[in-house]
CSV table of C-alpha atoms in Angstrom, one decimal:
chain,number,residue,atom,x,y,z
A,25,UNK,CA,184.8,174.2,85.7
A,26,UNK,CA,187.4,176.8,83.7
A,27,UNK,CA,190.7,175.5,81.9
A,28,UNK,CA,193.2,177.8,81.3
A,29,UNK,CA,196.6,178.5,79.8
A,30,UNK,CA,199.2,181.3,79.9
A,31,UNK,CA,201.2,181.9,77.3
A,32,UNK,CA,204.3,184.5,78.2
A,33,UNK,CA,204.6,187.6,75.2
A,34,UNK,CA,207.0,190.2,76.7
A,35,UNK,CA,204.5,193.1,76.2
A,36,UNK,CA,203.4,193.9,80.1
A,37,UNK,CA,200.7,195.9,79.5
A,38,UNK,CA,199.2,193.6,77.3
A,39,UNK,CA,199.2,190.9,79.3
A,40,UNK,CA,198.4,193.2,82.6
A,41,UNK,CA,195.1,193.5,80.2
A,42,UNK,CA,194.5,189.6,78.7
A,43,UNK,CA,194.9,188.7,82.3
A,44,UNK,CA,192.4,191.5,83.6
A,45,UNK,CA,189.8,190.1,80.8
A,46,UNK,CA,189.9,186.4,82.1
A,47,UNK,CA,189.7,187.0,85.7
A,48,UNK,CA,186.3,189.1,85.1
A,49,UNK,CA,184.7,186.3,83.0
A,50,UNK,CA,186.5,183.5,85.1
A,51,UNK,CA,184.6,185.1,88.6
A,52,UNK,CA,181.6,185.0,86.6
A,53,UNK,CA,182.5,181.4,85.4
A,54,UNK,CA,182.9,180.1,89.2
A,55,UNK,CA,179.6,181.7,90.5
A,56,UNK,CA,178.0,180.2,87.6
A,57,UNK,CA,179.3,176.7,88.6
A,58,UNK,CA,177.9,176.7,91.9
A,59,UNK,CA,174.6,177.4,90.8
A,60,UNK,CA,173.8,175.9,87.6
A,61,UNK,CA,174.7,172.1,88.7
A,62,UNK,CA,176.2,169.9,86.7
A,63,UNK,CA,174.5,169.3,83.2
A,64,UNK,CA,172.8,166.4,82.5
A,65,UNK,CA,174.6,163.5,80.3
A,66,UNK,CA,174.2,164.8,76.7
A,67,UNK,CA,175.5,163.0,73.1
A,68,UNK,CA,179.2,164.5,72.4
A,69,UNK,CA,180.3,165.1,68.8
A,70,UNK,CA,184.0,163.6,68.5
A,71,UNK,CA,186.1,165.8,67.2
A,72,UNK,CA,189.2,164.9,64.5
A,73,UNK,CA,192.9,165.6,65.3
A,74,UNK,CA,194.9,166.9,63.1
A,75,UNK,CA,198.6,165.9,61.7
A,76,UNK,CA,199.6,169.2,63.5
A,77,UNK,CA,198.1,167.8,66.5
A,78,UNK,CA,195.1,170.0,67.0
A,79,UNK,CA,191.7,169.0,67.1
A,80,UNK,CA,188.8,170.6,65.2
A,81,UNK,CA,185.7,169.4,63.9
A,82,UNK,CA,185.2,168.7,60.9
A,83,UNK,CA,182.8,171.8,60.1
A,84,UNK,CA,185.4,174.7,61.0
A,85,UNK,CA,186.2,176.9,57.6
A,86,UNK,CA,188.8,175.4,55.3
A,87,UNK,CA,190.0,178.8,55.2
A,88,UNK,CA,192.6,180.4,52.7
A,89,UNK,CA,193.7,182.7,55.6
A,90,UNK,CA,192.8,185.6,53.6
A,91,UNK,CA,190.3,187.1,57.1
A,92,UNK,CA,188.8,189.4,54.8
A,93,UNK,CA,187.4,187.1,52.7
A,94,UNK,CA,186.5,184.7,55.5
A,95,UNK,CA,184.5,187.5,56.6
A,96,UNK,CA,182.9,188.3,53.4
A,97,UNK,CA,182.3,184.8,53.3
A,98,UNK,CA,181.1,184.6,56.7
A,99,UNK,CA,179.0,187.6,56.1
A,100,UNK,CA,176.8,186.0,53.0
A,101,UNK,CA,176.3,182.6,54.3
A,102,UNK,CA,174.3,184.7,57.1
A,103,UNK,CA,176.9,183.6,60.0
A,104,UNK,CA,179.4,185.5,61.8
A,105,UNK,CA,183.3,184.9,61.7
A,106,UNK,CA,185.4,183.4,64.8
A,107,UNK,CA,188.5,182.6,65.1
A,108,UNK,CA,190.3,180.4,67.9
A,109,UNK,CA,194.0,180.2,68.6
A,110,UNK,CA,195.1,177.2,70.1
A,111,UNK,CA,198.6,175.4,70.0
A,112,UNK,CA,199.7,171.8,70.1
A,113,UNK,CA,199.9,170.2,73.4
A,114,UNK,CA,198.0,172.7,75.5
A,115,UNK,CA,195.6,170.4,77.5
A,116,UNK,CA,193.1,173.3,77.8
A,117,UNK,CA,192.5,173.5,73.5
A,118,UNK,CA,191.8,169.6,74.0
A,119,UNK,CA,189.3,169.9,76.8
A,120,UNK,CA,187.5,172.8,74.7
A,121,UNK,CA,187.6,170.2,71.2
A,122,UNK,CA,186.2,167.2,73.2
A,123,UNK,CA,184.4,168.4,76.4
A,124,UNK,CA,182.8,172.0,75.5
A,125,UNK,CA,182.4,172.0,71.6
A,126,UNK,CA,181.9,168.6,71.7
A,127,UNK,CA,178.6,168.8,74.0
A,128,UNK,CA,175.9,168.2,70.5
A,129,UNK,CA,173.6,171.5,71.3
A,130,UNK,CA,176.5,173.4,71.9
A,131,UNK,CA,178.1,172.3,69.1
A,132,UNK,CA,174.9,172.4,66.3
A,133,UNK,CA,174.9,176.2,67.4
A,134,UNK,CA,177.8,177.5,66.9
A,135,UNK,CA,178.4,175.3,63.7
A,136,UNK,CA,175.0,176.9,62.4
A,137,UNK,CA,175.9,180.9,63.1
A,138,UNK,CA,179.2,180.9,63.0
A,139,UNK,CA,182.1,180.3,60.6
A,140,UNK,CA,185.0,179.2,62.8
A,141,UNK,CA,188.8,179.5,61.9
A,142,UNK,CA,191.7,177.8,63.7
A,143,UNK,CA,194.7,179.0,63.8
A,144,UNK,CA,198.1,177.5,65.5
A,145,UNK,CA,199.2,180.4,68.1
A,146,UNK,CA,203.2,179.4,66.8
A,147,UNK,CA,202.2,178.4,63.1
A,148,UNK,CA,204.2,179.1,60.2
A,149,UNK,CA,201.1,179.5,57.5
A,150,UNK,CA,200.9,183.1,55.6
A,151,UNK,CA,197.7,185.0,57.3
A,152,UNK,CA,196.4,188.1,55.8
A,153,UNK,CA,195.0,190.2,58.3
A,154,UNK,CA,191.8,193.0,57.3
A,155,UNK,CA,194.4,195.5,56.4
A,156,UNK,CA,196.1,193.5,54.5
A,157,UNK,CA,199.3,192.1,55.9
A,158,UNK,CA,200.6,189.2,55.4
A,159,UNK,CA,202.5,187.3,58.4
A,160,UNK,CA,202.8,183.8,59.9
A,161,UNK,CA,200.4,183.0,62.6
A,162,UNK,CA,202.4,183.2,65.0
A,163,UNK,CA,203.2,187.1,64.5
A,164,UNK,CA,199.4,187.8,64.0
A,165,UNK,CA,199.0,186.1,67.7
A,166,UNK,CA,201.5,188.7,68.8
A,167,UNK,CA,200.3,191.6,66.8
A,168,UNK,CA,196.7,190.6,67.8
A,169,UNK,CA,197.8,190.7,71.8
A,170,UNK,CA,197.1,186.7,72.0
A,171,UNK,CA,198.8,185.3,75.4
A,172,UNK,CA,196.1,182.4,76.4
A,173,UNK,CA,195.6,179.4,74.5
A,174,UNK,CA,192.6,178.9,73.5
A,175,UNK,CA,191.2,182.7,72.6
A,176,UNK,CA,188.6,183.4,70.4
A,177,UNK,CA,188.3,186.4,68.8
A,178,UNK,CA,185.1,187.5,67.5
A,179,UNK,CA,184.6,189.8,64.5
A,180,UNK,CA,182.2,192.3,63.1
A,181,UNK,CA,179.8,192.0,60.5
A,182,UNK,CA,181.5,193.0,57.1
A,183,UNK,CA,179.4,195.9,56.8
A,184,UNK,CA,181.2,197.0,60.1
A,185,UNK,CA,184.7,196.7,58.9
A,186,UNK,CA,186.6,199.6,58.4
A,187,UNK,CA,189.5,199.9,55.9
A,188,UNK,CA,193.2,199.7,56.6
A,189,UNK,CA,192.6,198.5,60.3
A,190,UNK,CA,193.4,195.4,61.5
A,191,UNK,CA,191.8,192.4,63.4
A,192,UNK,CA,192.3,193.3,66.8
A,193,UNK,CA,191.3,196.8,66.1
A,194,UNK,CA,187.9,195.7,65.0
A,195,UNK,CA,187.6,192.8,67.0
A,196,UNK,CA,183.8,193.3,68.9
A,197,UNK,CA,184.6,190.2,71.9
A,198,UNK,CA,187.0,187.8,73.0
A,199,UNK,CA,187.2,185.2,75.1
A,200,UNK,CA,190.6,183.8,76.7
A,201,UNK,CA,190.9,180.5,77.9
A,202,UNK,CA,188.3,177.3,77.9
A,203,UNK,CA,185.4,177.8,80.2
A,204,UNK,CA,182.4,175.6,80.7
A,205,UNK,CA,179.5,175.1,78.0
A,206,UNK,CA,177.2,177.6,79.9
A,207,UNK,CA,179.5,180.4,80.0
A,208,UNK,CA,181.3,179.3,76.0
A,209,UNK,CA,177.6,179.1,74.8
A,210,UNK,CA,176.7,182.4,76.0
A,211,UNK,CA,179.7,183.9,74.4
A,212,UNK,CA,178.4,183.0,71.4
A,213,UNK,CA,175.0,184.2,71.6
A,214,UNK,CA,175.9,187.3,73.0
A,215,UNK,CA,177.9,188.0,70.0
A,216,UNK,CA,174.9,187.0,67.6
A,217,UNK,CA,172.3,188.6,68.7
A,218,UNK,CA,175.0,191.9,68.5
A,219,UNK,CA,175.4,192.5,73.2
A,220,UNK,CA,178.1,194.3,72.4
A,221,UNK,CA,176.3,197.0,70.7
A,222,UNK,CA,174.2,197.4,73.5
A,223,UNK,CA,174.1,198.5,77.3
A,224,UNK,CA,174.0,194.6,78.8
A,225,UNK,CA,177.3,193.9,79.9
A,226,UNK,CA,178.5,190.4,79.1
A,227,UNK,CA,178.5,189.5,82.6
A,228,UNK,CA,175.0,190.4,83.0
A,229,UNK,CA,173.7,188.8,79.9
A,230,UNK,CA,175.1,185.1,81.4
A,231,UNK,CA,173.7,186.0,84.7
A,232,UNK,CA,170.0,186.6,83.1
A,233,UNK,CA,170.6,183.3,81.1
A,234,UNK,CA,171.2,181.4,84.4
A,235,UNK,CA,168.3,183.2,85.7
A,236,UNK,CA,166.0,181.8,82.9
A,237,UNK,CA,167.4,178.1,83.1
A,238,UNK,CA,166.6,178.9,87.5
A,239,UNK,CA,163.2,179.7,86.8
A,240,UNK,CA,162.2,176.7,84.4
């Protein structure tokens, strides 16, 4: 099952692009569905609302919005740095918190190789990006090119950064919109174990997963 928002920026080619990058993964996301089944009933990890009105669990990064330090951060705790931009009252952010994340080995994963920042795709808090700007959240969204809610962005490792260029310049995946644990898992592990470095496309790495789980 996929869940998925649009969110209008009036940059065309950007969004010609965003909207190029979900179809891809959501065609992979329905073949997937017809032939992994539905999985089996598994404990879910509740997840806490916030007075802004998103939900998180209580393990993403309290984070001083400084991303180059997250990364650091992020970088000497042995995890990698992700950060999801969601707003309040999109339906698909919710189903993510409490259906996807929520789903206990989906959820011990990520929590254990990945530091996780939220931000609010129309929030008002001071971000510094890796070159060091400062802006609200909302105008990071926009410089970053973010039209869906949720999108995750995933970083480099620090050693990877280079100076003076920002996130979406470095950024190594992304994923727009909420998709189903199989596909949101494999996002995950493709960026840990570094796919993007190498010549296994995304789209084949989940394909090769399903294969595995087929031939158990």
């Amino acid at each position: 099952m996929i869940f998925f928002g649009l969110l209008t920026l009036n940059e065309e080619e950007r969004v010609k692009t965003k909207i190029e990058e979900f179809i891809a993964i959501a065609l992979l996301a329905i073949v997937l569905a017809g032939t992994t089944g539905p999985a089996g009933a598994e404990e879910l990890i509740k997840p806490i609302r916030s007075d802004d009105g998103l939900y998180h669990h209580e393990w993403f990064k309290q984070s001083f919005l400084d991303l180059k330090d997250d990364l650091q951060e992020a970088d000497e705790a042995g995890k990698r740095l992700a950060i999801i931009f969601e707003q309040v009252g999109c339906i698909y952010c919710k189903k993510m918190q409490t259906e996807v994340l929520a789903q206990k080995s989906i959820n011990d994963f990520v929590r254990k190789s990945f530091e996780v920042v939220q931000m609010n795709l129309w929030g008002s808090r001071n971000v510094t990006d890796f070159d060091g700007k400062v802006m609200s959240e909302k105008a990071l969204a926009k410089r970053w090119g973010v039209i869906f809610t949720p999108t995750i962005v995933f970083l480099p490792e620090f050693s990877a950064l280079s100076p003076g260029t920002p996130g979406h310049e470095i950024k190594v995946a992304s994923m727009p919109g909420a998709f189903d644990g199989m596909t949101f898992k494999a996002m995950f592990e493709w960026v840990k174990a570094k796919g993007y470095q190498g010549d296994e496309h995304f789209q084949k790495y989940v394909i090769s997963k399903m294969n595995e789980r087929r031939a158990q």
